[in-house]
Amino acid sequence: MPKARRKGGAPVDPADPEAALEAGLKLLVRREHAAPELARKLAERGFERDAVDAALERARELDYLNETRYAESMARHRVGQGYGEQRIRAELAHNGIDGDTVSLAIEALEVDWVEQARGQLERHFRHPPAAREDEARMLRHLAGRGFPGDVAHRALAAWKDEAP
């Protein structure tokens, strides 16, 4: 296990919750984190489990660590990258976010998922499908990005209908 150190290499007490909190805050300044992810990173930096747990609890009390804010931020980011609802839900669940929080974050997006999928098709493929094989490839692409079949089919149909 690596030794816990401050910037510049000065060692810190791996059992010190304040030092773990300080290290955690430096990570949270860059971006929101889920609690399990932050705990893993602090452990990788050499902090003991009790210090990490105390630091996470204090970060929650100070509202520096907020699962709802993390879920909303991550969901917005993934939508911006062209991902679908299923992929976003799965990623948030994988990161330890409870189902109710995930659902609230998804609802807060107010995304038209068919339009999102259609936009993804346009960005990735540029032209509507010319053959059935092209359609199948496009549908697989959308499925891999987390769009359910019905949304993918509707997006593809809408794109084909708009094509000249």
Backbone as numpy.savetxt, mean C-alpha at the origin, in Angstrom:
# Nx Ny Nz CAx CAy CAz Cx Cy Cz
22.07 -10.42 15.22 21.21 -9.24 15.22 22.10 -7.99 15.22
21.80 -7.01 14.37 22.62 -5.80 14.33 22.46 -4.99 15.60
23.48 -4.25 15.92 23.43 -3.36 17.08 22.67 -2.09 16.72
21.85 -1.62 17.64 21.12 -0.37 17.43 22.11 0.78 17.49
22.07 1.65 16.49 22.99 2.78 16.41 22.25 4.04 15.98
22.78 5.17 16.43 22.31 6.47 15.96 23.04 6.82 14.68
22.53 7.83 13.99 23.22 8.32 12.80 24.63 8.73 13.21
25.58 8.35 12.43 26.97 8.63 12.77 27.63 7.46 13.46
26.86 6.42 13.76 27.43 5.20 14.30 27.47 5.07 15.80
27.02 6.09 16.54 27.03 5.99 18.00 26.01 4.95 18.46
26.44 3.96 19.26 25.50 2.92 19.69 24.44 3.48 20.65
23.27 2.86 20.60 22.19 3.19 21.55 21.81 1.91 22.27
21.15 2.07 23.38 20.70 0.92 24.15 19.54 0.26 23.40
19.68 -1.00 22.97 18.62 -1.66 22.21 17.34 -1.89 23.03
17.42 -1.70 24.35 16.25 -1.87 25.21 15.58 -0.54 25.52
16.10 0.57 24.97 15.59 1.90 25.27 14.40 2.25 24.36
13.19 2.32 24.93 12.01 2.65 24.11 12.09 4.03 23.48
12.72 4.99 24.15 12.84 6.34 23.59 13.72 6.35 22.35
14.80 5.57 22.38 15.67 5.47 21.21 14.94 4.77 20.07
14.14 3.76 20.40 13.36 3.06 19.37 12.31 4.00 18.79
11.68 4.82 19.65 10.70 5.80 19.17 11.37 6.81 18.25
12.53 7.29 18.62 13.26 8.24 17.79 13.57 7.64 16.41
14.02 6.40 16.40 14.30 5.72 15.13 13.03 5.53 14.33
11.94 5.19 15.00 10.65 5.01 14.33 10.14 6.30 13.73
10.30 7.40 14.45 9.84 8.69 13.94 10.61 9.11 12.70
11.90 8.78 12.65 12.70 9.08 11.46 12.16 8.32 10.24
11.66 7.13 10.47 11.06 6.36 9.37 9.69 6.94 8.99
8.91 7.33 10.00 7.57 7.85 9.74 7.58 9.23 9.08
8.65 9.96 9.23 8.76 11.27 8.58 8.78 11.09 7.07
9.39 10.01 6.60 9.51 9.77 5.16 8.18 9.37 4.53
7.44 8.48 5.23 6.14 8.03 4.74 5.40 7.31 5.85
4.09 7.11 5.65 3.30 6.36 6.61 3.74 4.90 6.59
3.65 4.23 7.73 3.96 2.81 7.85 2.83 2.12 8.60
2.63 0.85 8.29 1.76 0.00 9.10 2.57 -0.43 10.32
1.90 -0.71 11.43 2.60 -1.08 12.66 3.51 -2.30 12.47
3.06 -3.38 11.82 3.96 -4.52 11.65 5.22 -4.18 10.84
5.06 -3.35 9.83 6.20 -2.94 9.01 7.19 -2.12 9.83
6.69 -1.18 10.62 7.55 -0.35 11.45 8.24 -1.21 12.51
7.50 -2.14 13.10 8.09 -3.04 14.10 9.23 -3.86 13.49
9.02 -4.37 12.29 10.05 -5.16 11.61 11.30 -4.31 11.37
11.10 -3.09 10.90 12.25 -2.22 10.60 13.03 -1.86 11.86
12.32 -1.63 12.95 13.01 -1.32 14.20 13.77 -2.53 14.72
13.17 -3.71 14.59 13.86 -4.94 15.00 15.11 -5.16 14.14
15.00 -4.87 12.85 16.16 -5.00 11.96 17.28 -4.04 12.36
16.92 -2.95 13.00 17.92 -1.98 13.44 18.49 -2.34 14.81
18.07 -3.48 15.35 18.67 -3.99 16.57 17.91 -3.71 17.85
16.71 -3.15 17.78 15.97 -2.87 19.00 15.25 -4.12 19.51
15.20 -4.24 20.82 14.55 -5.39 21.46 13.03 -5.26 21.34
12.37 -6.40 21.41 10.92 -6.46 21.20 10.15 -5.54 22.17
10.52 -5.54 23.45 9.82 -4.70 24.43 9.98 -3.22 24.10
11.17 -2.83 23.67 11.41 -1.43 23.31 10.60 -1.05 22.07
10.55 -1.97 21.12 9.77 -1.73 19.89 8.29 -1.59 20.24
7.77 -2.51 21.05 6.36 -2.45 21.43 6.02 -1.14 22.14
6.89 -0.72 23.05 6.66 0.53 23.78 6.73 1.73 22.83
7.66 1.69 21.90 7.79 2.79 20.93 6.56 2.87 20.04
6.05 1.72 19.60 4.85 1.72 18.75 3.65 2.25 19.52
3.52 1.86 20.77 2.40 2.34 21.59 2.47 3.86 21.77
3.66 4.36 22.04 3.84 5.81 22.21 3.57 6.56 20.90
4.03 5.99 19.78 3.78 6.62 18.47 2.28 6.67 18.18
1.55 5.63 18.60 0.08 5.65 18.43 -0.54 6.73 19.30
-0.10 6.83 20.55 -0.63 7.84 21.47 -0.43 9.25 20.91
0.71 9.47 20.28 1.03 10.79 19.72 0.43 10.97 18.32
-0.24 9.95 17.82 -0.86 9.92 16.49 0.17 10.04 15.36
1.38 9.60 15.63 2.38 9.52 14.57 2.20 8.23 13.78
1.71 7.22 14.45 1.43 5.92 13.82 -0.08 5.75 13.81
-0.66 5.76 12.62 -2.11 5.73 12.49 -2.47 4.80 11.33
-3.09 3.67 11.65 -3.41 2.66 10.65 -4.38 3.19 9.58
-5.34 3.98 9.99 -6.31 4.53 9.03 -5.61 5.45 8.04
-4.77 6.33 8.55 -4.04 7.24 7.68 -3.11 6.47 6.73
-2.46 5.43 7.26 -1.59 4.59 6.42 -2.41 3.93 5.31
-3.55 3.35 5.66 -4.38 2.65 4.67 -4.85 3.62 3.58
-5.30 4.79 3.97 -5.76 5.78 2.99 -4.63 6.24 2.08
-3.47 6.48 2.68 -2.31 6.93 1.90 -1.86 5.86 0.92
-1.76 4.62 1.39 -1.32 3.53 0.53 -2.35 3.27 -0.58
-3.62 3.33 -0.26 -4.67 3.11 -1.27 -4.60 4.19 -2.35
-4.47 5.45 -1.95 -4.35 6.54 -2.93 -3.13 6.34 -3.82
-2.03 5.96 -3.21 -0.79 5.75 -3.96 -0.96 4.63 -4.99
-1.56 3.54 -4.58 -1.74 2.40 -5.49 -2.74 2.72 -6.61
-3.78 3.47 -6.31 -4.70 3.90 -7.37 -3.94 4.73 -8.39
-3.09 5.62 -7.91 -2.29 6.44 -8.80 -1.35 5.63 -9.67
-0.98 4.45 -9.21 -0.13 3.56 -9.98 -0.93 2.67 -10.93
-2.25 2.78 -10.90 -3.09 2.02 -11.82 -3.54 0.67 -11.32
-3.53 0.45 -10.00 -3.96 -0.83 -9.46 -5.46 -0.82 -9.17
-6.03 -2.02 -9.14 -7.45 -2.19 -8.89 -7.75 -2.48 -7.43
-9.03 -2.50 -7.15 -9.50 -2.65 -5.77 -9.01 -3.94 -5.12
-9.08 -5.06 -5.83 -8.68 -6.33 -5.23 -7.21 -6.32 -4.83
-6.36 -5.80 -5.68 -4.93 -5.75 -5.38 -4.66 -4.85 -4.18
-5.33 -3.71 -4.12 -5.13 -2.78 -3.01 -5.61 -3.42 -1.70
-6.77 -4.05 -1.73 -7.29 -4.72 -0.53 -6.31 -5.79 -0.05
-5.82 -6.60 -0.98 -4.90 -7.68 -0.62 -3.61 -7.15 -0.02
-3.09 -6.09 -0.60 -1.83 -5.52 -0.10 -2.01 -4.94 1.30
-3.10 -4.23 1.51 -3.34 -3.66 2.84 -3.54 -4.76 3.88
-4.28 -5.81 3.52 -4.48 -6.93 4.45 -3.14 -7.61 4.74
-2.33 -7.78 3.71 -1.01 -8.38 3.88 -0.15 -7.55 4.83
-0.34 -6.24 4.82 0.43 -5.35 5.68 -0.17 -5.22 7.08
-1.16 -6.06 7.40 -1.70 -6.11 8.76 -2.82 -5.15 9.07
-3.45 -4.59 8.05 -4.56 -3.66 8.27 -5.86 -4.45 8.34
-6.68 -4.17 9.33 -7.93 -4.92 9.51 -8.92 -4.60 8.40
-9.85 -5.52 8.18 -10.80 -5.43 7.08 -11.66 -4.18 7.08
-12.12 -3.75 8.25 -12.95 -2.55 8.32 -12.17 -1.30 7.90
-10.94 -1.20 8.34 -10.10 -0.06 7.97 -9.82 -0.07 6.48
-9.57 -1.26 5.93 -9.34 -1.39 4.48 -10.57 -0.93 3.72
-11.75 -1.38 4.14 -12.99 -1.00 3.46 -13.22 0.51 3.50
-12.96 1.11 4.65 -13.13 2.57 4.77 -12.15 3.31 3.86
-10.91 2.82 3.78 -9.91 3.47 2.92 -10.30 3.35 1.46
-10.83 2.20 1.05 -11.25 2.00 -0.34 -12.44 2.89 -0.66
-13.41 2.97 0.26 -14.59 3.82 0.04 -14.20 5.29 -0.05
-13.21 5.69 0.74 -12.79 7.10 0.74 -12.17 7.51 -0.59
-11.72 6.54 -1.38 -11.10 6.86 -2.67 -12.10 7.44 -3.67
-13.35 6.98 -3.59 -14.40 7.40 -4.53 -13.93 7.25 -5.98
-13.43 6.05 -6.29 -12.90 5.76 -7.62 -13.95 5.06 -8.46
-14.04 5.44 -9.72 -14.82 4.70 -10.71 -13.88 3.61 -11.21
-14.06 2.38 -10.72 -13.12 1.30 -11.01 -13.11 0.91 -12.49
-14.24 1.05 -13.17 -14.27 0.76 -14.61 -13.41 1.79 -15.34
-13.55 3.03 -14.98 -12.75 4.09 -15.60 -11.26 3.92 -15.26
-10.99 3.51 -14.04 -9.60 3.24 -13.63 -9.00 2.13 -14.49
-9.76 1.06 -14.69 -9.28 -0.06 -15.51 -9.11 0.37 -16.97
-10.04 1.13 -17.47 -9.94 1.62 -18.84 -8.69 2.48 -19.02
-8.42 3.33 -18.08 -7.22 4.15 -18.12 -5.95 3.30 -18.10
-5.98 2.24 -17.32 -4.84 1.33 -17.28 -4.64 0.66 -18.64
-5.73 0.26 -19.28 -5.63 -0.33 -20.62 -5.02 0.65 -21.61
-5.49 1.87 -21.59 -4.98 2.89 -22.52 -3.50 3.16 -22.30
-3.09 3.24 -21.03 -1.68 3.52 -20.74 -0.78 2.36 -21.15
-1.25 1.16 -20.91 -0.39 0.00 -21.14 -0.41 -0.47 -22.60
-1.57 -0.43 -23.22 -1.68 -1.01 -24.57 -1.81 0.03 -25.68
-2.22 1.23 -25.37 -2.33 2.35 -26.32 -3.46 2.23 -27.34
-3.74 1.02 -27.87 -4.78 0.84 -28.88 -5.74 -0.27 -28.45
-7.03 -0.12 -28.75 -7.99 -1.19 -28.43 -7.60 -2.49 -29.13
-8.11 -3.60 -28.65 -7.73 -4.89 -29.22 -8.19 -5.06 -30.66
-7.34 -5.72 -31.45 -7.67 -5.99 -32.84 -8.20 -7.41 -33.00
-7.88 -8.29 -32.06 -8.29 -9.71 -32.17 -8.66 -10.22 -30.78
-9.30 -11.38 -30.74 -9.71 -12.00 -29.47 -8.49 -12.29 -28.58
-7.37 -12.66 -29.20 -6.16 -12.94 -28.43 -5.69 -11.67 -27.69
-5.83 -10.53 -28.36 -5.47 -9.26 -27.73 -6.38 -8.97 -26.55
-7.67 -9.24 -26.72 -8.62 -9.03 -25.62 -8.25 -9.89 -24.43
-7.93 -11.14 -24.69 -7.58 -12.05 -23.60 -6.34 -11.55 -22.86
-5.35 -11.08 -23.60 -4.12 -10.56 -22.99 -4.44 -9.33 -22.13
-5.31 -8.47 -22.62 -5.68 -7.27 -21.88 -6.44 -7.61 -20.60
-7.33 -8.58 -20.70 -8.09 -9.00 -19.51 -7.15 -9.63 -18.47
-6.19 -10.42 -18.92 -5.21 -10.99 -17.98 -4.39 -9.89 -17.31
-4.04 -8.88 -18.08 -3.28 -7.76 -17.53 -4.09 -7.08 -16.42
-5.35 -6.81 -16.69 -6.19 -6.16 -15.67 -6.37 -7.04 -14.44
-6.53 -8.34 -14.66 -6.67 -9.26 -13.52 -5.41 -9.22 -12.66
-4.26 -9.18 -13.29 -3.01 -9.12 -12.56 -2.83 -7.82 -11.79
-3.49 -6.78 -12.20 -3.40 -5.48 -11.52 -4.49 -5.33 -10.46
-5.33 -6.37 -10.31 -6.30 -6.35 -9.22 -7.69 -5.90 -9.57
-8.06 -5.99 -10.85 -9.42 -5.63 -11.25 -10.24 -6.90 -11.39
-11.44 -6.96 -10.79 -12.29 -8.14 -10.95 -12.73 -8.30 -12.40
-13.12 -9.52 -12.76 -13.49 -9.83 -14.13 -14.57 -8.94 -14.71
-15.63 -8.68 -13.93 -16.72 -7.86 -14.47 -16.25 -6.43 -14.76
-15.41 -5.88 -13.91 -14.89 -4.53 -14.13 -13.99 -4.53 -15.36
-13.14 -5.55 -15.48 -12.23 -5.64 -16.63 -13.01 -5.74 -17.93
-14.04 -6.57 -17.96 -14.84 -6.72 -19.17 -15.56 -5.42 -19.54
-16.12 -4.75 -18.54 -16.81 -3.48 -18.81 -15.84 -2.41 -19.30
-14.65 -2.38 -18.72 -13.64 -1.40 -19.14 -13.20 -1.67 -20.58
-13.00 -2.91 -20.90 -12.57 -3.27 -22.26 -13.67 -2.93 -23.26
-14.92 -3.24 -22.92 -16.04 -2.92 -23.80 -16.16 -1.41 -24.01
-16.00 -0.64 -22.93 -16.10 0.81 -23.05 -14.98 1.36 -23.92
-13.80 0.82 -23.80 -12.67 1.28 -24.61 -12.88 0.95 -26.08
-13.38 -0.26 -26.34 -13.64 -0.64 -27.73 -14.75 0.20 -28.33
-15.79 0.53 -27.55 -16.90 1.35 -28.05 -16.46 2.77 -28.41
-15.47 3.29 -27.68 -15.00 4.65 -27.94 -14.00 4.73 -29.08
-13.46 3.58 -29.48 -12.44 3.57 -30.54 -13.07 3.98 -31.87
-12.28 4.72 -32.69 -12.81 5.17 -33.99 -13.02 4.01 -34.95
